[in-house]
JSON list of C-alpha atoms in Angstrom, two decimals:
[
{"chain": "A", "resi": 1126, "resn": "UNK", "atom": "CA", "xyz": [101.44, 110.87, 115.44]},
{"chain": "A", "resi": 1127, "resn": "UNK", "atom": "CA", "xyz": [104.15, 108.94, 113.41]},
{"chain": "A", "resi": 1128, "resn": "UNK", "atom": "CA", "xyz": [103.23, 105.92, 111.63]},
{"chain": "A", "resi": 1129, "resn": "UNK", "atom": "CA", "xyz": [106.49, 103.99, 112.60]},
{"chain": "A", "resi": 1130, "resn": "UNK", "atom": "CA", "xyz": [108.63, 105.91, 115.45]},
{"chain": "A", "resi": 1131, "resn": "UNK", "atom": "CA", "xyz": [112.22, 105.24, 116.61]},
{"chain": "A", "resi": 1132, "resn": "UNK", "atom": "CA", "xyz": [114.51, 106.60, 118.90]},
{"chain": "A", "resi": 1133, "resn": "UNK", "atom": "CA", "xyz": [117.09, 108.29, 116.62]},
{"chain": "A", "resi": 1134, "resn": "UNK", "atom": "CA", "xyz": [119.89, 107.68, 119.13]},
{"chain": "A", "resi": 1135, "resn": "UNK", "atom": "CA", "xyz": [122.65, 107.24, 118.76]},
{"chain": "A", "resi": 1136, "resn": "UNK", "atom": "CA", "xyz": [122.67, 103.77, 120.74]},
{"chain": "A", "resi": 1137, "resn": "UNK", "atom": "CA", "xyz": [126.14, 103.11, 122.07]},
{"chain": "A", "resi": 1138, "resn": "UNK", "atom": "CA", "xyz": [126.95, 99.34, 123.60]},
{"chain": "A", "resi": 1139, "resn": "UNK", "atom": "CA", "xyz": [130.31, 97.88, 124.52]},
{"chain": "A", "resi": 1140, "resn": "UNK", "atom": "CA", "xyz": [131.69, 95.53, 122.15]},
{"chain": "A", "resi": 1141, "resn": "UNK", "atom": "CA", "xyz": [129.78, 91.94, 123.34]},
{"chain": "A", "resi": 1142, "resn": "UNK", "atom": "CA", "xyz": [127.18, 93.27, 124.81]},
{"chain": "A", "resi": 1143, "resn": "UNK", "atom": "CA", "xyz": [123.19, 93.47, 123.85]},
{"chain": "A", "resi": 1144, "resn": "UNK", "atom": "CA", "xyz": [121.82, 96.43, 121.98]},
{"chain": "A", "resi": 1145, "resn": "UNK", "atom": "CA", "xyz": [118.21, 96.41, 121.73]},
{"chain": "A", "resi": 1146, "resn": "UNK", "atom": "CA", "xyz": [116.63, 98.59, 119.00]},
{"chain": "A", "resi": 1147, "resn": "UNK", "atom": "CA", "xyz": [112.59, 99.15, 119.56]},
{"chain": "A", "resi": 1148, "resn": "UNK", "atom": "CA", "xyz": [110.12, 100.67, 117.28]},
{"chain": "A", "resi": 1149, "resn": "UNK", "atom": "CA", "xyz": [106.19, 101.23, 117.64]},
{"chain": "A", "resi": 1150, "resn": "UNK", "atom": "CA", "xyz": [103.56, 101.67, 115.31]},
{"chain": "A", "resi": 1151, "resn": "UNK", "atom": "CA", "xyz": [100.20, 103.68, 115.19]},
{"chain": "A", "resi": 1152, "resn": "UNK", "atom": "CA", "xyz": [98.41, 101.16, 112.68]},
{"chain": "A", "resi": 1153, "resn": "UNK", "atom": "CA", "xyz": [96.75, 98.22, 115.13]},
{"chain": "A", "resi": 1154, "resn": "UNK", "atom": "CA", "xyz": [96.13, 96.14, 112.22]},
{"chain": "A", "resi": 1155, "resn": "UNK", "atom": "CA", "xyz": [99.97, 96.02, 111.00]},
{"chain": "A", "resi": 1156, "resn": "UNK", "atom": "CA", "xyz": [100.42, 92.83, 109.74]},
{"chain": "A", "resi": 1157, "resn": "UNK", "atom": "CA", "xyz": [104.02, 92.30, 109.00]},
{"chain": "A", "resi": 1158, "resn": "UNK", "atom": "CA", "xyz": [107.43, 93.93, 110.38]},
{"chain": "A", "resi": 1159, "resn": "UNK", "atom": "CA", "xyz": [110.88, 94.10, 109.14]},
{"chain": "A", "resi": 1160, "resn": "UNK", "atom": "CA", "xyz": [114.33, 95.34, 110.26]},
{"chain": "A", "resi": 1161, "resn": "UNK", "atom": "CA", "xyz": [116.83, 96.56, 108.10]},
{"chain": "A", "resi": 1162, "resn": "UNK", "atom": "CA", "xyz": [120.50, 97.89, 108.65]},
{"chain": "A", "resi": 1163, "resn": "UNK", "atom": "CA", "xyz": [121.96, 100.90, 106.61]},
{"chain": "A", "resi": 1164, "resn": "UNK", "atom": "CA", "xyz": [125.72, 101.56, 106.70]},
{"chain": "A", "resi": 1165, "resn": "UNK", "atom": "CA", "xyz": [126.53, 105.36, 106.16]},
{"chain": "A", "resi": 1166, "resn": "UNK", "atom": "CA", "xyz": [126.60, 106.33, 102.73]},
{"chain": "A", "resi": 1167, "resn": "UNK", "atom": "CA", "xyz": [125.23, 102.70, 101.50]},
{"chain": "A", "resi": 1168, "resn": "UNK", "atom": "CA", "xyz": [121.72, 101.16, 101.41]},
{"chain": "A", "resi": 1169, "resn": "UNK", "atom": "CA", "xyz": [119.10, 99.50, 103.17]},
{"chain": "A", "resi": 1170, "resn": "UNK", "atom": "CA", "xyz": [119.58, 95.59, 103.91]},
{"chain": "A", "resi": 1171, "resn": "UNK", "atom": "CA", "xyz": [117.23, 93.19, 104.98]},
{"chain": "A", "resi": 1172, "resn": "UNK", "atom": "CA", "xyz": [118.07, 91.90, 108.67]},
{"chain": "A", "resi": 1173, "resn": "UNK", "atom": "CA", "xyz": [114.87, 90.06, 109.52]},
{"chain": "A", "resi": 1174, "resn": "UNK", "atom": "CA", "xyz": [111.40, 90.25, 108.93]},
{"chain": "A", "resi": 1175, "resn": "UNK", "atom": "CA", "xyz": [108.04, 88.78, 111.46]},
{"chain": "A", "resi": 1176, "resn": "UNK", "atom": "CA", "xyz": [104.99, 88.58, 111.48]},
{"chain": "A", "resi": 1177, "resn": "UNK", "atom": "CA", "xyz": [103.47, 86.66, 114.40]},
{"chain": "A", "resi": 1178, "resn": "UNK", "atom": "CA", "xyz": [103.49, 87.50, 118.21]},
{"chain": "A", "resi": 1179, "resn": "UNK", "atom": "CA", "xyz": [106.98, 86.09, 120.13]},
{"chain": "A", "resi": 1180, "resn": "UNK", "atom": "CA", "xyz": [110.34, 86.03, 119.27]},
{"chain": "A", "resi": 1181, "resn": "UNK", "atom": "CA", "xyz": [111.88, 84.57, 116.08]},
{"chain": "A", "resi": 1182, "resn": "UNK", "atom": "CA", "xyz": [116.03, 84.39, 116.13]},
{"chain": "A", "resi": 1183, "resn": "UNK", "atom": "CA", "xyz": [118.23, 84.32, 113.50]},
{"chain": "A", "resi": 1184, "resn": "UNK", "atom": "CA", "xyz": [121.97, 84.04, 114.65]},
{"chain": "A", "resi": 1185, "resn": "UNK", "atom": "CA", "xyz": [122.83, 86.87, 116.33]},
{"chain": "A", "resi": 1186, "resn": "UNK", "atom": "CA", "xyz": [119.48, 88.51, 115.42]},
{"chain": "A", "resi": 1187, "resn": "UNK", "atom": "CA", "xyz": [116.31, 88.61, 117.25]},
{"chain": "A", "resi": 1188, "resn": "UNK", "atom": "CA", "xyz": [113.26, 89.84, 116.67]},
{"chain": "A", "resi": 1189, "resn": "UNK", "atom": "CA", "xyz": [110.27, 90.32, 119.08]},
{"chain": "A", "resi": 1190, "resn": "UNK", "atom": "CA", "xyz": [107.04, 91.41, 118.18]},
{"chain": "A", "resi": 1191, "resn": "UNK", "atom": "CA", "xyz": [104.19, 92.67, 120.50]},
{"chain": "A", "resi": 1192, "resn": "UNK", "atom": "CA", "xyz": [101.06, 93.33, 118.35]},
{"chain": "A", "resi": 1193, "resn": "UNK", "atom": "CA", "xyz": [98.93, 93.97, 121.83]},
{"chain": "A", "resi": 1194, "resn": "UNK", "atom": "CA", "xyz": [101.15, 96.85, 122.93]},
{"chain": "A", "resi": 1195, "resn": "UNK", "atom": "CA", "xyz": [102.14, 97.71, 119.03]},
{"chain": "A", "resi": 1196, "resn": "UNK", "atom": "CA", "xyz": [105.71, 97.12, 119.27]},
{"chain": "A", "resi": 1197, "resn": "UNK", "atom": "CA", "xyz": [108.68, 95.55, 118.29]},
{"chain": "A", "resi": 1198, "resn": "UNK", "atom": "CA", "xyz": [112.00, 95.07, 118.65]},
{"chain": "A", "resi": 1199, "resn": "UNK", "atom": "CA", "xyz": [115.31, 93.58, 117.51]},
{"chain": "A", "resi": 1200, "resn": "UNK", "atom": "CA", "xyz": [118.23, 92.48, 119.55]},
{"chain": "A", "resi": 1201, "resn": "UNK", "atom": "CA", "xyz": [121.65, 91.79, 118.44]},
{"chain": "A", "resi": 1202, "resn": "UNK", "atom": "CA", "xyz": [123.48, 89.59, 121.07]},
{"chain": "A", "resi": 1203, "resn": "UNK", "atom": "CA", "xyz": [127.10, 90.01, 121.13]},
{"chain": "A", "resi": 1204, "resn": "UNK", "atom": "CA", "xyz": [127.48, 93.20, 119.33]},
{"chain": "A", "resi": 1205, "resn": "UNK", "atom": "CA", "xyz": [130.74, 93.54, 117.10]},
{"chain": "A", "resi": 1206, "resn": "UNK", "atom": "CA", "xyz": [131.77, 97.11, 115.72]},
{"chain": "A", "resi": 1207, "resn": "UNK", "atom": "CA", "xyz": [130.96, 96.14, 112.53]},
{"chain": "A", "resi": 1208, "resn": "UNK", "atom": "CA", "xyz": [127.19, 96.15, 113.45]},
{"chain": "A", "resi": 1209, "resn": "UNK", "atom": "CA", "xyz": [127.48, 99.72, 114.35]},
{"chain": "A", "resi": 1210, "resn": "UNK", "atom": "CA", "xyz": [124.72, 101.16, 111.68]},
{"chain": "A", "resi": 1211, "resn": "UNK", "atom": "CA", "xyz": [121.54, 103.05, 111.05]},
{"chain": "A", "resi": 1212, "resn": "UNK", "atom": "CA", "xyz": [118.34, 100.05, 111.91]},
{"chain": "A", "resi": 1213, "resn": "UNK", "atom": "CA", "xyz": [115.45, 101.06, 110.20]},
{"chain": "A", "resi": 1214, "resn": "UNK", "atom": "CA", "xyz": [112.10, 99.84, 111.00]},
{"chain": "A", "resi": 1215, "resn": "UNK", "atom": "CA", "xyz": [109.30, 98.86, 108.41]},
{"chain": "A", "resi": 1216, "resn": "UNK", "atom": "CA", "xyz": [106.03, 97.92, 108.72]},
{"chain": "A", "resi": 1217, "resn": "UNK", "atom": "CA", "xyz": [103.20, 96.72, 106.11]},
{"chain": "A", "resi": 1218, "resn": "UNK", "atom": "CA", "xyz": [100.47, 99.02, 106.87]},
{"chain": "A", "resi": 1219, "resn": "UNK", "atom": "CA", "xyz": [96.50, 97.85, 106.82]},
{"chain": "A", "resi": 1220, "resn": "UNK", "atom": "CA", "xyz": [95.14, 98.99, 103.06]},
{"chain": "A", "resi": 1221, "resn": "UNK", "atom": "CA", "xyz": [98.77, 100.11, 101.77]},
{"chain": "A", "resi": 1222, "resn": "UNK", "atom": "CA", "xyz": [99.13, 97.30, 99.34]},
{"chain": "A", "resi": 1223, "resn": "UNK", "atom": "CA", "xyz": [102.72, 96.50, 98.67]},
{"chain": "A", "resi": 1224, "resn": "UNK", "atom": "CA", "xyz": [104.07, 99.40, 100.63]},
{"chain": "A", "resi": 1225, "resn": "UNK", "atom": "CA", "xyz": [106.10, 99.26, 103.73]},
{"chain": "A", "resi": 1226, "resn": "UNK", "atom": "CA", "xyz": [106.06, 102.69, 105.90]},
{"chain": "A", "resi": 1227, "resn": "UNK", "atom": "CA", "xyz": [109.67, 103.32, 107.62]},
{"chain": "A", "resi": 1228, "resn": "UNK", "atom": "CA", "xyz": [110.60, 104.67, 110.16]},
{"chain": "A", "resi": 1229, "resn": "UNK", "atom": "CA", "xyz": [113.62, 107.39, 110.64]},
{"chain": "A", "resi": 1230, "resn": "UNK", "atom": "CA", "xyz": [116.17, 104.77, 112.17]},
{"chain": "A", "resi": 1231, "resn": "UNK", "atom": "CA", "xyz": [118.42, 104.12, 115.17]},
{"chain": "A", "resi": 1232, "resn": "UNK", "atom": "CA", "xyz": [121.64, 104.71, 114.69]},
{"chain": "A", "resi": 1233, "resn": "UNK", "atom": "CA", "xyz": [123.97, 101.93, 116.58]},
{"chain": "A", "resi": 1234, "resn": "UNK", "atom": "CA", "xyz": [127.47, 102.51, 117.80]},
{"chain": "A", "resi": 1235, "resn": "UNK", "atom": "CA", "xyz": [128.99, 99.56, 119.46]},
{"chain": "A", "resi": 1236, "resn": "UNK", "atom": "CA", "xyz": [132.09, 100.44, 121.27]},
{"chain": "A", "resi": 1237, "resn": "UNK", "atom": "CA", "xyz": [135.61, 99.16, 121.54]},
{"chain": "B", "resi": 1246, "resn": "UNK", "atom": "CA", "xyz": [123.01, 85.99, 92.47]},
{"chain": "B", "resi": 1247, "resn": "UNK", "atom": "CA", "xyz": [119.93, 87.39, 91.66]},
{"chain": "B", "resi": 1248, "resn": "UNK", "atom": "CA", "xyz": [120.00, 91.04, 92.63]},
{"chain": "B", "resi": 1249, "resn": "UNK", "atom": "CA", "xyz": [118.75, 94.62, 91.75]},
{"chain": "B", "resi": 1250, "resn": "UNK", "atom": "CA", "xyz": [120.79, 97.10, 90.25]},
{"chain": "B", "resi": 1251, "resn": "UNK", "atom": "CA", "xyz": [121.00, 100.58, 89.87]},
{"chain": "B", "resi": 1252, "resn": "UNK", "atom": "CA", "xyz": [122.98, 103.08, 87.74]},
{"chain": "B", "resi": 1253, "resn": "UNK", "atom": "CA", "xyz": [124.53, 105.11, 88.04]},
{"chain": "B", "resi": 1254, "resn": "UNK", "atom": "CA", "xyz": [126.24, 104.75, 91.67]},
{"chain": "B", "resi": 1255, "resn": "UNK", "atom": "CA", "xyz": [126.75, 108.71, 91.39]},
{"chain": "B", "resi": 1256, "resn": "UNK", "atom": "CA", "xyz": [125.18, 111.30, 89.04]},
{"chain": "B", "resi": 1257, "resn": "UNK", "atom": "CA", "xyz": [125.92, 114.39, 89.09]},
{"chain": "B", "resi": 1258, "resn": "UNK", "atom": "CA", "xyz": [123.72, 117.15, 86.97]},
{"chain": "B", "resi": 1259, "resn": "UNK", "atom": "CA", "xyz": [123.07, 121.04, 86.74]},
{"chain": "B", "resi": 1260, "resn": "UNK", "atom": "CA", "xyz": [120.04, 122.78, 88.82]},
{"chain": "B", "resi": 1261, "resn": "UNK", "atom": "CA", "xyz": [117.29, 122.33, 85.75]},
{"chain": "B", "resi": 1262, "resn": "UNK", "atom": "CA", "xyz": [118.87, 119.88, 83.64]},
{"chain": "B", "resi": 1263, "resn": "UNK", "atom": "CA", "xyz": [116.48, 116.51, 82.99]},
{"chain": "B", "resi": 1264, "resn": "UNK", "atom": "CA", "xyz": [118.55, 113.36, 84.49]},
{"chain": "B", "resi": 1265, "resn": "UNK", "atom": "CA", "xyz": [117.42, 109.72, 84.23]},
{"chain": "B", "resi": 1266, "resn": "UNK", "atom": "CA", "xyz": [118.29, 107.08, 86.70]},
{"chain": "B", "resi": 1267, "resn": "UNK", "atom": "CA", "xyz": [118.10, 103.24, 86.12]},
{"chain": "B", "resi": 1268, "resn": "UNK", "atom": "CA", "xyz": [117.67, 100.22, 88.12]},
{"chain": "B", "resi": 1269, "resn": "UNK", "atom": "CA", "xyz": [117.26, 96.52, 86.92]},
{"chain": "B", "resi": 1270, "resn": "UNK", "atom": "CA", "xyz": [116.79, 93.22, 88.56]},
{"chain": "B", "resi": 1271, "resn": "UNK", "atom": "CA", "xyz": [117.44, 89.63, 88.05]},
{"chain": "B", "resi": 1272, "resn": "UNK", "atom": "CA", "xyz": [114.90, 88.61, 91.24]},
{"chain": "B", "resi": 1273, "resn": "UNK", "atom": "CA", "xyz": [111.32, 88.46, 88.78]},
{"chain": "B", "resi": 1274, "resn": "UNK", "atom": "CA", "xyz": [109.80, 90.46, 91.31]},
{"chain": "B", "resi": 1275, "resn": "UNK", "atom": "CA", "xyz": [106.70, 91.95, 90.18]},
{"chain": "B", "resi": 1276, "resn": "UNK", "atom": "CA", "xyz": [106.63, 95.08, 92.02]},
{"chain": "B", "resi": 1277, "resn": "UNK", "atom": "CA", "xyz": [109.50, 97.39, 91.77]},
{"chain": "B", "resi": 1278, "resn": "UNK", "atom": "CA", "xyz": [109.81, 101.12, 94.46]},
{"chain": "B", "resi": 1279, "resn": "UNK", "atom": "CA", "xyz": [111.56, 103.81, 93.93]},
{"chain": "B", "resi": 1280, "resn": "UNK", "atom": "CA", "xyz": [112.56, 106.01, 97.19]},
{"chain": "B", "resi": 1281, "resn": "UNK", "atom": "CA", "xyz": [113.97, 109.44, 98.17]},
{"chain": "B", "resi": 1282, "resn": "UNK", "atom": "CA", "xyz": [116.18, 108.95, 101.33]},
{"chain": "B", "resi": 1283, "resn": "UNK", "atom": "CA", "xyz": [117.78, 112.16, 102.26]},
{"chain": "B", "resi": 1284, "resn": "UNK", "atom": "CA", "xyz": [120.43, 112.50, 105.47]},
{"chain": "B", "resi": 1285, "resn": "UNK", "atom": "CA", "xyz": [119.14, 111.19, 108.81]},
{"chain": "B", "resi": 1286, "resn": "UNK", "atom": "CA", "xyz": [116.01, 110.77, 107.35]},
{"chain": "B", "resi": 1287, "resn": "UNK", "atom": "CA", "xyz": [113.56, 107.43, 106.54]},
{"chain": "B", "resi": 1288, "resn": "UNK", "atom": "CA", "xyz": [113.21, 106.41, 102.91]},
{"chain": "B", "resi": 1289, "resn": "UNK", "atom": "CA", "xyz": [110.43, 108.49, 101.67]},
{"chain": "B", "resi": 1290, "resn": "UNK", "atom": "CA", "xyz": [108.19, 106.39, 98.68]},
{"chain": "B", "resi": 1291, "resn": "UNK", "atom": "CA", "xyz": [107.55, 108.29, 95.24]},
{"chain": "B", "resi": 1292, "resn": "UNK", "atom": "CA", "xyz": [105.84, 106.03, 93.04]},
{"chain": "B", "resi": 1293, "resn": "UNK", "atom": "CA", "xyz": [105.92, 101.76, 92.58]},
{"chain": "B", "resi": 1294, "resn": "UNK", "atom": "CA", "xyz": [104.68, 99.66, 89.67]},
{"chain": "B", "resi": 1295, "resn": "UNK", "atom": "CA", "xyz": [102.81, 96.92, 90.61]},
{"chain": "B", "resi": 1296, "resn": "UNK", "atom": "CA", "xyz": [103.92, 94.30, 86.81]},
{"chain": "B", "resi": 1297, "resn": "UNK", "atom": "CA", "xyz": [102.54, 97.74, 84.49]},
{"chain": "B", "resi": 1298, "resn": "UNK", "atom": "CA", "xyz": [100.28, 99.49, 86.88]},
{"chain": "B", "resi": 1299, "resn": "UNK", "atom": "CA", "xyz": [102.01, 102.49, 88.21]},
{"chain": "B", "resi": 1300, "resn": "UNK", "atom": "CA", "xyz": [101.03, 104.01, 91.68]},
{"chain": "B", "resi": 1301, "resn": "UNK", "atom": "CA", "xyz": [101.84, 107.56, 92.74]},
{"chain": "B", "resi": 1302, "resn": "UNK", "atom": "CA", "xyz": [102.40, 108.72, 96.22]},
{"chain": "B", "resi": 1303, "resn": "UNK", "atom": "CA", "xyz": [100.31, 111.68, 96.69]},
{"chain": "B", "resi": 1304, "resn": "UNK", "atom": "CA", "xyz": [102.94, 114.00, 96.93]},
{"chain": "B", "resi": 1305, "resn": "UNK", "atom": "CA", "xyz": [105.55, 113.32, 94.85]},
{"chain": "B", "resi": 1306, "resn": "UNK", "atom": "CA", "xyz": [106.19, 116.34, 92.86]},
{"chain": "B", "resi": 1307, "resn": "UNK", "atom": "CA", "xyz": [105.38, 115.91, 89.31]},
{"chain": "B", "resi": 1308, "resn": "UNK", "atom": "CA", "xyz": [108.76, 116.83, 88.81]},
{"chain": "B", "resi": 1309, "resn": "UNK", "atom": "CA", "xyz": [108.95, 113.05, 89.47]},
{"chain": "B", "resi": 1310, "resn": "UNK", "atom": "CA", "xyz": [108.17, 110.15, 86.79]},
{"chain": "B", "resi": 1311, "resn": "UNK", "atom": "CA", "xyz": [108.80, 106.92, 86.29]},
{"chain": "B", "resi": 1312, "resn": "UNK", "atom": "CA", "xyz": [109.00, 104.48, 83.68]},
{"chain": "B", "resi": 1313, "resn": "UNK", "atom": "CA", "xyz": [108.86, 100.23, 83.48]},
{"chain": "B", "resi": 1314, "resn": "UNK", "atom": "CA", "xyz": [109.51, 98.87, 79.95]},
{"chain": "B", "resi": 1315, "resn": "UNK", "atom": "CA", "xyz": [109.48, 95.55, 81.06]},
{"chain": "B", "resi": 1316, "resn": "UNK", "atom": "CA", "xyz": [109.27, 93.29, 84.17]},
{"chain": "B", "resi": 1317, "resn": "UNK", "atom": "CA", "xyz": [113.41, 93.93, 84.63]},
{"chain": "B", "resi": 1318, "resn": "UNK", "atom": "CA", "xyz": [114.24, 97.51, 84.04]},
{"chain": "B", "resi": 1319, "resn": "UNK", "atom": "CA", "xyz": [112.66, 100.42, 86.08]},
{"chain": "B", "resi": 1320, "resn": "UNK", "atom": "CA", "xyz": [113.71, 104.11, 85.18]},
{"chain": "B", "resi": 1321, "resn": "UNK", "atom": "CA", "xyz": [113.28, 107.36, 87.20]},
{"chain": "B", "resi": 1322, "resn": "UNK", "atom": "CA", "xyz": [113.25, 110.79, 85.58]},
{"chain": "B", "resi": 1323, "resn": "UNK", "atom": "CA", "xyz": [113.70, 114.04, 87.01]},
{"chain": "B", "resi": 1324, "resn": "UNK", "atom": "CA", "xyz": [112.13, 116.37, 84.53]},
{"chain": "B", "resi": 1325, "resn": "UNK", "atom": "CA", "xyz": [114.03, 119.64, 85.97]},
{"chain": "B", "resi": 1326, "resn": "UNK", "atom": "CA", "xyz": [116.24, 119.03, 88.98]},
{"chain": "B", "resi": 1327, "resn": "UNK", "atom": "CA", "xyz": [116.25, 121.16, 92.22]},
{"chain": "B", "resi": 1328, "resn": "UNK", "atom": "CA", "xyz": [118.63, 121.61, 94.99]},
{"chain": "B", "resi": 1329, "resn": "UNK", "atom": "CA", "xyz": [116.61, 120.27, 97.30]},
{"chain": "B", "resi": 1330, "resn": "UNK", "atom": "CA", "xyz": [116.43, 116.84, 94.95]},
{"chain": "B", "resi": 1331, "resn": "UNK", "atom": "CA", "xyz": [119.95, 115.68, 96.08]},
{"chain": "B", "resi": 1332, "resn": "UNK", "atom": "CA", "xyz": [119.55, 112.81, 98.09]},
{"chain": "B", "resi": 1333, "resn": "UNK", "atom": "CA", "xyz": [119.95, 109.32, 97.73]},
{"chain": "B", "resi": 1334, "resn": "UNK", "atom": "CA", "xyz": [117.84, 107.60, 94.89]},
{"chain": "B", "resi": 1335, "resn": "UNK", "atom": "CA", "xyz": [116.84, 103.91, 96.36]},
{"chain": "B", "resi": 1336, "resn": "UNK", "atom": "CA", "xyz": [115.38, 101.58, 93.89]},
{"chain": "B", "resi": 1337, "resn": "UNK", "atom": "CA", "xyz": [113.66, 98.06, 95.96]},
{"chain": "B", "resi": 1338, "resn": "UNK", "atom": "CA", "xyz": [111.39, 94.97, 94.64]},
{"chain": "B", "resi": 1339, "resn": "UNK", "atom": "CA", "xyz": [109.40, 92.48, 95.98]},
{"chain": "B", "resi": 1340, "resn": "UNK", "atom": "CA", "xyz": [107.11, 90.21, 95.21]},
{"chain": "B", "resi": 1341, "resn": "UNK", "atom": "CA", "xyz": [103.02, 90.61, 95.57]},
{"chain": "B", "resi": 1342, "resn": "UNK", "atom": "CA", "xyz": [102.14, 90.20, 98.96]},
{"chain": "B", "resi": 1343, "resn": "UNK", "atom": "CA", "xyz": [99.57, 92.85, 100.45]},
{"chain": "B", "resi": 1344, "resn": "UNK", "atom": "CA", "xyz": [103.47, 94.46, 102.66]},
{"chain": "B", "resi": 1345, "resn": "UNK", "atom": "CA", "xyz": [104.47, 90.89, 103.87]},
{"chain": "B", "resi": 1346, "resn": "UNK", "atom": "CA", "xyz": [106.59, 90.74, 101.48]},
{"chain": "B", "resi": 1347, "resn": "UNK", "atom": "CA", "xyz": [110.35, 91.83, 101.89]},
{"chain": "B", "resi": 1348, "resn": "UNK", "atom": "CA", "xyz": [111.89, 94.75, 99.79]},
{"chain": "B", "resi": 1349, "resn": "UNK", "atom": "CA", "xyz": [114.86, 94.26, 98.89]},
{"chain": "B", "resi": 1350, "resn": "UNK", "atom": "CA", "xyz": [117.16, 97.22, 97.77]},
{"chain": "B", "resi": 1351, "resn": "UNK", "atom": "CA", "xyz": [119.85, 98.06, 95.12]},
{"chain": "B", "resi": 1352, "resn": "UNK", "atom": "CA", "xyz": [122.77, 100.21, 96.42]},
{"chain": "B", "resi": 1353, "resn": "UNK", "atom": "CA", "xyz": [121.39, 103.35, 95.51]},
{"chain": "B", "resi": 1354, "resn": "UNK", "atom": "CA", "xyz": [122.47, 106.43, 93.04]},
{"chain": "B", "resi": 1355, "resn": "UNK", "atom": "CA", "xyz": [123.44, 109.46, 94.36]},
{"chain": "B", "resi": 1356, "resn": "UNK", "atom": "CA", "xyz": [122.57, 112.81, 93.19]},
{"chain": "B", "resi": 1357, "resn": "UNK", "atom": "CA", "xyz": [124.50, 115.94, 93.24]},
{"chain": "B", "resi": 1358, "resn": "UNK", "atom": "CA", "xyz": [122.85, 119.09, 91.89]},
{"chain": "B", "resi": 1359, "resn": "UNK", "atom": "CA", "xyz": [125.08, 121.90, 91.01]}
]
C-alpha cells in the first residue's frame, strides 16, 4: 500500500466551478499535511498546509482534513484556467524527521 | 525576497560525464532536500542535511552525493551520469520541525543526458 495515494486524473471542472482534489494516507499517526501545485515543466509551490481536524480556508483554497478516516482534501472554489495544474499531496510521516512523503499528484484541468 | 535558488535552470551533460548542480538560499533554513522528480511521477527524496548532518535515503544510488559548505549553499553531484538520471533536479528547505514544517522549493534544474 502507498504511503500517500491520489487519483492521477486528470480532473476536468468548468471554469467557476469546485474541483475537489483528495488524498489518503496509510500512516495513522500523520501529523501534518500540505498541498502543493506544480505547473508543467516548473516546480512545486506551497498552496496550504494543516494540521488539525476541520477545515482551514485560505481565499480560494480550502483544506479539510479527516485524521479518523485518514484523509484530506483541498478545494478550490471558483476555479480559473490558470489553476489548471499537477496538486501534489505531502504528508509528515510518524518517525521521518524532517521529511515529507508525496504523493504522485492530480492533475487539474479547468475548462473554458 | 528570501528564496532558494538553483543553477543551473538546464544542464545538459554526456552519459558518464561527472556534473554538479547548485542550489542556495536566502530563507536560513536549517535543513535543505534535494529530490528526483521524473514525468508524472512524485518527487522522490535522495539525501537532506539537517545544519551539517547529512541523511541518505536508502536507495539513492551512490552514484548520488551531496555536499553543504555552509548553512546557504547545497551542491549535488552526479559522479557518472545515466540515461535514466534525466529528470528534474528539485532542491527544497525548511526549517526544523519533526515534517510540520513547510518545504519550500527552488525552480528546479533540468538534466539532459546525451
Amino acid at each position: 500500500q502507498k504511503e500517500v495515494e491520489q487519483n492521477s486524473g486528470p480532473l476536468s471542472v468548468p471554469e467557476g466551478a469546485i474541483a475537489s482534489l483528495n488524498c489518503t494516507y496509510s500512516d495513522r499517526g500523520s501529523q501534518s499535511f500540505f498541498w502543493y501545485r506544480q505547473y508543467s515543466g516548473k516546480s512545486p509551490e506551497l498552496i496550504m498546509f494543516i494540521y488539525s481536524n476541520g477545515d482551514k480556508e485560505d481565499g480560494r483554497f480550502t483544506a479539510q482534513l479527516n485524521k479518523a478516516s485518514q484523509y484530506v482534501s483541498l478545494l478550490i472554489r471558483d476555479s480559473q484556467p490558470s489553476d489548471s495544474a499537477t496538486y501534489l499531496c505531502a504528508v509528515g510521516i510518524t518517525g521521518g524527521g524532517n521529511k515529507l512523503t508525496f504523493g504522485t499528484g492530480t492533475q487539474l484541468k479547468v475548462e473554458l | 525576497d528570501a528564496m532558494v535558488i538553483q543553477n543551473p535552470r538546464y544542464q545538459v551533460t554526456q552519459f558518464g560525464k561527472p556534473v554538479t548542480l547548485s542550489c542556495s538560499q536566502t530563507l536560513n533554513h536549517n535543513v535543505m532536500y534535494w529530490y528526483q522528480q521524473k514525468s508524472s511521477q512524485a518527487p522522490k527524496l535522495l539525501f537532506h542535511y539537517y545544519d551539517k548532518d547529512f541523511n541518505n535515503e536508502a536507495d539513492t544510488p551512490d552514484n548520488f552525493q551531496s555536499r553543504r559548505p555552509n548553512t546557504s549553499f547545497c551542491f549535488l553531484d552526479i559522479r557518472s551520469p545515466g540515461l535514466g538520471d534525466a529528470a528534474m533536479y528539485l532542491c527544497a528547505t525548511s526549517r526544523e520541525g519533526r515534517g510540520k514544517q513547510p518545504q519550500h522549493f527552488g525552480d528546479g534544474t533540468r538534466l539532459s543526458i546525451l
